[in-house]
């Protein structure tokens, strides 16, 4: 359909009575429906009149059904049955006739999208199914979906050649439809295929954002067009089912998309697939939808309509920066099997000489296979598409085999780091490649090289080994480290996490996950089998696999982990196994003695749940061994730990003996052979930040909107000022401390003068911090509260603090302030560094909450008091062990085994309503399995969680309904969603999934919950507090600085010899490769984000958990390369290290300067992905600061050429 021009007049158009025929869709509103009507009953009643695309049973703003529904036909019916049928009836329940009234509804939108280049030109939303008439002056032209004659599936063999692996040819009965959808910004292809003798209809989409260009092959016939589209990642494939079988009896919403089921394989041998391990190389596919991602479509455009439609599609694509480029050189080559697999997978017989003697023949042996490390890295390259097996020859494999395994692995790591397709693999052997991780530079003892894989619905990606903080299992079985594989189940590369659905359309995806867990994953001659999953891994759909050897099978490792035979619940069994996979650092420098004490229990609650005790002496030893940097000389007050089968926290007590650790019964989970102390993290101050959930609750409890708006306004002003004002930047960075303490590192850089001198790396990271802060203000309302903290919780061992008592009624808003305060439970909060720089106890009423908070009772008001006997505890919130119910249990069902709590004493944020009745977090009754638990039970539990992982969907629906419904978070639907959310959080403990019914799905979404593909009529402009906060913020792009001069104070500090510069350059190449691996593994855009942990976007689903994870990764990376630099420099003293750090800085400055100069000569735009990395010298931030502030030396300091002499 040709584009239309926006008419000058804004007056409403005069419509003909039959203008419904020209619409792309038609909507009818139905009145008189029973309140228990189903979408299937409506579908069965109306499907005979046309093609239904959507059914919605309507509700009012209170969430109650109105007896009405909206049905949508696309395209419109052929006849106006709503006019011609005088009495329209629907039978529901069966046998009961309901008289209905039908009303034709005006179009919900124009279904035209303005061109992003010229807004006066508007394109139809979809070039769609049977024809509809154009508006305005072109109503005589009718357009249809573009029909293709054939489609080839394959891949790019070389830059100008596609290898076609399978061809589908259209027939008069089964066409190939090619259409464009501008709402979703994608091309859609539908085609028919015979699978197991049955005709099936399939669909896949080509998103605009994944298309750079489309090649048009010159066929020599102007009436014939051939288009070749190549995608970097697999698209999502769907198969259509019978629509009448796709309705949910509880749902009030149905769409034709519910009939399209996601596909993982297109094959005639599905049973063979289901019984095979996951591998790159699929057996006998009809179409390998995971790896054949190049498509050739042939069209006949001899008709004027088809030719015009093709032109229009090209015009619209061009406006979205996708160009159809003609090419004459393009070739198509036919399918052939790649020979390389037999050279890799099977022993190759050595050639026999014609003149061989009998002795020589007896000595002939098979050529040894590739070393596994090399074979694994080859699979990394093939799985990501950087190498293709059809380009690999026997000669390539032979040369790879004859290359030193370390060098071979470095070559293949180079390919993976380049992240681009190599069409001529033999050229790699002629390149000068620096040593990579295969050369194994030293790593900290608490780290390990970890291999990992991402299993997607259609393929599997293996990843270059990365250095990560290890766990108990990996440390104990270190000699088998290459036999462990960390696996994550994700959607396709461009899609992220696999999200659950209330429909069954993802059945094939979950079947594939179960197959991988049951049958394993094959790499070469190794088959990795399911072992177990860590608790945080589990929430990201991850697990550990292990490739067995004869004497060490997965069940041997599980048996070593602990004795779980007495655990009758699958969920609890899995959680206990997961305890051993916590990321920890082992304490090896001291022995401990264990003392056991009982818990404080009342009314079915354990008030001391998860809390143990540690001596000040042991705390200091741990602080020293882990190298924990503290402002004061005191050790942290709390450590989160694992020890054998025990878990929770250890709080420092001055009454504990020298090497004594006290454990409570609630901390003991299972009997384990391993009994060493392991530390996960420790208490430290982090800034308090609001979020959208907390804000909507506080708003409902009576905090005025203006309070939040003013705080956000001030934060935005301060962030802008901090870019140019050192004092403001210091103030903000020292107050708004992130969990990884990186704002304090930035503050140190400012104190060393790097902002004043506009040092490019420092200013870039400062800009990143601002962009990151603004991004989270916009997307999550992450408003920093100066009078607050985010702290670990622990219990009052003195039993001094007053707890919550049921007979004490919640304070009423009309009571005197002092009366209200007297009713509050008490807490003790002492900051190690208050506003005056000294330890400060916080007194008075304060908010206590735990993330996430969805229920109005999740935010508690408590009274801060001073208790002399608790003064040894700092940067923690100490809660009472007295009362009828633990205060933390009322905060979203929290406990004290490592939970963080938000504490806010800002009087502006004290709500009018204090302590709304809390939710009941009593866990549901678990049903024991009644037999020994098997690995199959664990994997079924894993898949069941994936199917029902509604945590994010519940939270999103809650937020939308809290904004839309009159009663907000106190509405019936929001309270129900809060209960479901609690159930979802506890799944790993209870095994009871939270099943979110579709009646809890919002029908309207506030504008601040952005979605590129949500139709306009499904969104509204929110006038509540979150809408106002969203509108107040404008996003800021992060742009690193590459063209500013580096700090001359460092560049001129020493006269550095060439050998030292070369040594620094070698380490930099290794460091850069390690950074790039982390960036690739987690889809992070720049090195600045890895170094600072202020990540703008990533592949994980949970921002907070990922902030912790990237903090651990960055710490281990920095520790590893600091150690290597100490070795190269010959020591860690400033006198020895200073010159080497200056060399690191000089090498980096030279690389950046040269690359920027070359870009300017070419006239190229300088972007982070095209530039060298510059974070390397900032491994030693404090050393750089010391060098920069040394007394100036006119000639510079002469440094020996050979630094190791």
PDB file of C-alpha atoms in Angstrom, residues 481-611:
ATOM      1  CA  UNK A 481      38.069 -28.051  36.283  1.00  0.00           C
ATOM      2  CA  UNK A 482      37.803 -28.468  32.494  1.00  0.00           C
ATOM      3  CA  UNK A 483      35.111 -31.107  33.021  1.00  0.00           C
ATOM      4  CA  UNK A 484      32.714 -28.621  34.585  1.00  0.00           C
ATOM      5  CA  UNK A 485      30.462 -26.593  32.316  1.00  0.00           C
ATOM      6  CA  UNK A 486      28.282 -23.748  33.558  1.00  0.00           C
ATOM      7  CA  UNK A 487      25.128 -23.794  31.432  1.00  0.00           C
ATOM      8  CA  UNK A 488      22.439 -21.169  31.081  1.00  0.00           C
ATOM      9  CA  UNK A 489      19.194 -21.654  29.196  1.00  0.00           C
ATOM     10  CA  UNK A 490      18.291 -18.466  27.356  1.00  0.00           C
ATOM     11  CA  UNK A 491      16.209 -17.279  24.457  1.00  0.00           C
ATOM     12  CA  UNK A 492      17.952 -16.515  21.174  1.00  0.00           C
ATOM     13  CA  UNK A 493      21.008 -14.273  21.341  1.00  0.00           C
ATOM     14  CA  UNK A 494      19.074 -11.076  20.677  1.00  0.00           C
ATOM     15  CA  UNK A 495      16.177 -11.944  23.017  1.00  0.00           C
ATOM     16  CA  UNK A 496      17.733 -12.498  26.481  1.00  0.00           C
ATOM     17  CA  UNK A 497      16.071 -14.562  29.184  1.00  0.00           C
ATOM     18  CA  UNK A 498      13.354 -17.124  28.503  1.00  0.00           C
ATOM     19  CA  UNK A 499      10.278 -15.677  30.177  1.00  0.00           C
ATOM     20  CA  UNK A 500       7.364 -17.791  31.269  1.00  0.00           C
ATOM     21  CA  UNK A 501       3.980 -17.466  29.647  1.00  0.00           C
ATOM     22  CA  UNK A 502       0.441 -18.118  30.806  1.00  0.00           C
ATOM     23  CA  UNK A 503      -0.068 -19.888  27.486  1.00  0.00           C
ATOM     24  CA  UNK A 504       1.307 -23.224  26.314  1.00  0.00           C
ATOM     25  CA  UNK A 505       3.008 -21.722  23.258  1.00  0.00           C
ATOM     26  CA  UNK A 506       6.497 -22.390  24.691  1.00  0.00           C
ATOM     27  CA  UNK A 507       6.016 -26.132  25.183  1.00  0.00           C
ATOM     28  CA  UNK A 508       8.715 -27.115  22.664  1.00  0.00           C
ATOM     29  CA  UNK A 509      11.235 -24.778  24.305  1.00  0.00           C
ATOM     30  CA  UNK A 510      10.768 -26.369  27.721  1.00  0.00           C
ATOM     31  CA  UNK A 511      10.967 -29.809  26.133  1.00  0.00           C
ATOM     32  CA  UNK A 512      14.363 -28.865  24.727  1.00  0.00           C
ATOM     33  CA  UNK A 513      15.529 -27.659  28.154  1.00  0.00           C
ATOM     34  CA  UNK A 514      14.455 -30.946  29.718  1.00  0.00           C
ATOM     35  CA  UNK A 515      16.235 -32.848  26.939  1.00  0.00           C
ATOM     36  CA  UNK A 516      19.501 -31.023  27.650  1.00  0.00           C
ATOM     37  CA  UNK A 517      19.162 -31.702  31.374  1.00  0.00           C
ATOM     38  CA  UNK A 518      18.307 -35.365  30.790  1.00  0.00           C
ATOM     39  CA  UNK A 519      20.602 -36.228  27.847  1.00  0.00           C
ATOM     40  CA  UNK A 520      23.450 -33.807  28.419  1.00  0.00           C
ATOM     41  CA  UNK A 521      25.526 -31.605  26.121  1.00  0.00           C
ATOM     42  CA  UNK A 522      28.133 -32.993  23.754  1.00  0.00           C
ATOM     43  CA  UNK A 523      31.432 -31.308  22.854  1.00  0.00           C
ATOM     44  CA  UNK A 524      33.634 -33.553  20.739  1.00  0.00           C
ATOM     45  CA  UNK A 525      34.012 -36.876  22.522  1.00  0.00           C
ATOM     46  CA  UNK A 526      32.809 -35.485  25.841  1.00  0.00           C
ATOM     47  CA  UNK A 527      29.248 -35.588  27.072  1.00  0.00           C
ATOM     48  CA  UNK A 528      28.532 -33.207  29.919  1.00  0.00           C
ATOM     49  CA  UNK A 529      25.790 -34.389  32.278  1.00  0.00           C
ATOM     50  CA  UNK A 530      23.586 -32.432  34.666  1.00  0.00           C
ATOM     51  CA  UNK A 531      25.167 -32.057  38.102  1.00  0.00           C
ATOM     52  CA  UNK A 532      23.251 -29.467  40.160  1.00  0.00           C
ATOM     53  CA  UNK A 533      22.476 -25.756  40.267  1.00  0.00           C
ATOM     54  CA  UNK A 534      23.371 -22.924  42.601  1.00  0.00           C
ATOM     55  CA  UNK A 535      20.540 -20.941  44.104  1.00  0.00           C
ATOM     56  CA  UNK A 536      21.312 -17.676  42.279  1.00  0.00           C
ATOM     57  CA  UNK A 537      22.115 -19.658  39.114  1.00  0.00           C
ATOM     58  CA  UNK A 538      18.698 -21.268  39.335  1.00  0.00           C
ATOM     59  CA  UNK A 539      16.897 -17.922  39.135  1.00  0.00           C
ATOM     60  CA  UNK A 540      18.789 -17.154  35.924  1.00  0.00           C
ATOM     61  CA  UNK A 541      17.856 -20.573  34.491  1.00  0.00           C
ATOM     62  CA  UNK A 542      21.379 -21.904  34.932  1.00  0.00           C
ATOM     63  CA  UNK A 543      22.984 -25.133  36.134  1.00  0.00           C
ATOM     64  CA  UNK A 544      26.334 -26.894  36.372  1.00  0.00           C
ATOM     65  CA  UNK A 545      27.077 -29.855  34.108  1.00  0.00           C
ATOM     66  CA  UNK A 546      29.963 -32.278  34.519  1.00  0.00           C
ATOM     67  CA  UNK A 547      31.674 -34.662  32.098  1.00  0.00           C
ATOM     68  CA  UNK A 548      32.334 -37.882  34.039  1.00  0.00           C
ATOM     69  CA  UNK A 549      35.434 -40.011  34.178  1.00  0.00           C
ATOM     70  CA  UNK A 550      35.263 -43.633  35.218  1.00  0.00           C
ATOM     71  CA  UNK A 551      36.135 -43.033  38.876  1.00  0.00           C
ATOM     72  CA  UNK A 552      34.275 -39.723  39.289  1.00  0.00           C
ATOM     73  CA  UNK A 553      30.659 -39.567  38.194  1.00  0.00           C
ATOM     74  CA  UNK A 554      28.136 -36.780  38.930  1.00  0.00           C
ATOM     75  CA  UNK A 555      26.552 -38.860  41.694  1.00  0.00           C
ATOM     76  CA  UNK A 556      29.974 -39.157  43.380  1.00  0.00           C
ATOM     77  CA  UNK A 557      30.284 -35.363  43.463  1.00  0.00           C
ATOM     78  CA  UNK A 558      26.759 -34.934  44.845  1.00  0.00           C
ATOM     79  CA  UNK A 559      27.554 -37.524  47.511  1.00  0.00           C
ATOM     80  CA  UNK A 560      30.712 -35.602  48.484  1.00  0.00           C
ATOM     81  CA  UNK A 561      28.715 -32.375  48.749  1.00  0.00           C
ATOM     82  CA  UNK A 562      26.652 -33.738  51.617  1.00  0.00           C
ATOM     83  CA  UNK A 563      24.188 -36.258  52.947  1.00  0.00           C
ATOM     84  CA  UNK A 564      20.764 -35.251  51.640  1.00  0.00           C
ATOM     85  CA  UNK A 565      19.031 -38.609  52.046  1.00  0.00           C
ATOM     86  CA  UNK A 566      16.805 -37.393  54.866  1.00  0.00           C
ATOM     87  CA  UNK A 567      15.378 -34.498  52.844  1.00  0.00           C
ATOM     88  CA  UNK A 568      11.926 -35.516  51.528  1.00  0.00           C
ATOM     89  CA  UNK A 569      11.195 -32.410  49.416  1.00  0.00           C
ATOM     90  CA  UNK A 570      12.631 -31.857  45.939  1.00  0.00           C
ATOM     91  CA  UNK A 571      12.778 -28.059  46.379  1.00  0.00           C
ATOM     92  CA  UNK A 572      14.642 -28.302  49.669  1.00  0.00           C
ATOM     93  CA  UNK A 573      16.965 -30.987  48.281  1.00  0.00           C
ATOM     94  CA  UNK A 574      17.825 -28.734  45.322  1.00  0.00           C
ATOM     95  CA  UNK A 575      18.393 -25.729  47.597  1.00  0.00           C
ATOM     96  CA  UNK A 576      20.800 -27.685  49.792  1.00  0.00           C
ATOM     97  CA  UNK A 577      22.790 -28.838  46.774  1.00  0.00           C
ATOM     98  CA  UNK A 578      22.810 -25.243  45.579  1.00  0.00           C
ATOM     99  CA  UNK A 579      24.342 -24.113  48.857  1.00  0.00           C
ATOM    100  CA  UNK A 580      27.626 -25.729  47.771  1.00  0.00           C
ATOM    101  CA  UNK A 581      27.715 -23.653  44.574  1.00  0.00           C
ATOM    102  CA  UNK A 582      27.595 -20.267  46.285  1.00  0.00           C
ATOM    103  CA  UNK A 583      30.375 -17.983  45.075  1.00  0.00           C
ATOM    104  CA  UNK A 584      32.669 -17.880  48.088  1.00  0.00           C
ATOM    105  CA  UNK A 585      36.201 -17.238  49.220  1.00  0.00           C
ATOM    106  CA  UNK A 586      37.682 -19.930  51.455  1.00  0.00           C
ATOM    107  CA  UNK A 587      39.409 -18.909  54.690  1.00  0.00           C
ATOM    108  CA  UNK A 588      42.507 -21.052  54.959  1.00  0.00           C
ATOM    109  CA  UNK A 589      44.704 -19.123  57.368  1.00  0.00           C
ATOM    110  CA  UNK A 590      43.111 -20.158  60.663  1.00  0.00           C
ATOM    111  CA  UNK A 591      41.376 -22.936  62.520  1.00  0.00           C
ATOM    112  CA  UNK A 592      38.057 -22.440  64.256  1.00  0.00           C
ATOM    113  CA  UNK A 593      36.118 -24.024  67.071  1.00  0.00           C
ATOM    114  CA  UNK A 594      32.363 -24.413  66.787  1.00  0.00           C
ATOM    115  CA  UNK A 595      29.827 -23.833  69.539  1.00  0.00           C
ATOM    116  CA  UNK A 596      26.130 -24.589  69.056  1.00  0.00           C
ATOM    117  CA  UNK A 597      23.212 -22.707  70.635  1.00  0.00           C
ATOM    118  CA  UNK A 598      19.453 -22.844  70.259  1.00  0.00           C
ATOM    119  CA  UNK A 599      17.255 -20.429  68.351  1.00  0.00           C
ATOM    120  CA  UNK A 600      14.722 -18.031  69.827  1.00  0.00           C
ATOM    121  CA  UNK A 601      11.349 -19.389  68.660  1.00  0.00           C
ATOM    122  CA  UNK A 602       7.772 -18.271  69.401  1.00  0.00           C
ATOM    123  CA  UNK A 603       4.397 -18.492  67.698  1.00  0.00           C
ATOM    124  CA  UNK A 604       5.832 -20.529  64.826  1.00  0.00           C
ATOM    125  CA  UNK A 605       8.484 -17.885  64.081  1.00  0.00           C
ATOM    126  CA  UNK A 606      12.268 -18.213  64.437  1.00  0.00           C
ATOM    127  CA  UNK A 607      13.452 -14.778  65.556  1.00  0.00           C
ATOM    128  CA  UNK A 608      17.147 -15.665  65.217  1.00  0.00           C
ATOM    129  CA  UNK A 609      16.773 -17.488  61.910  1.00  0.00           C
ATOM    130  CA  UNK A 610      20.135 -17.559  60.110  1.00  0.00           C
ATOM    131  CA  UNK A 611      22.180 -15.609  62.709  1.00  0.00           C
TER     132      UNK A 611
END
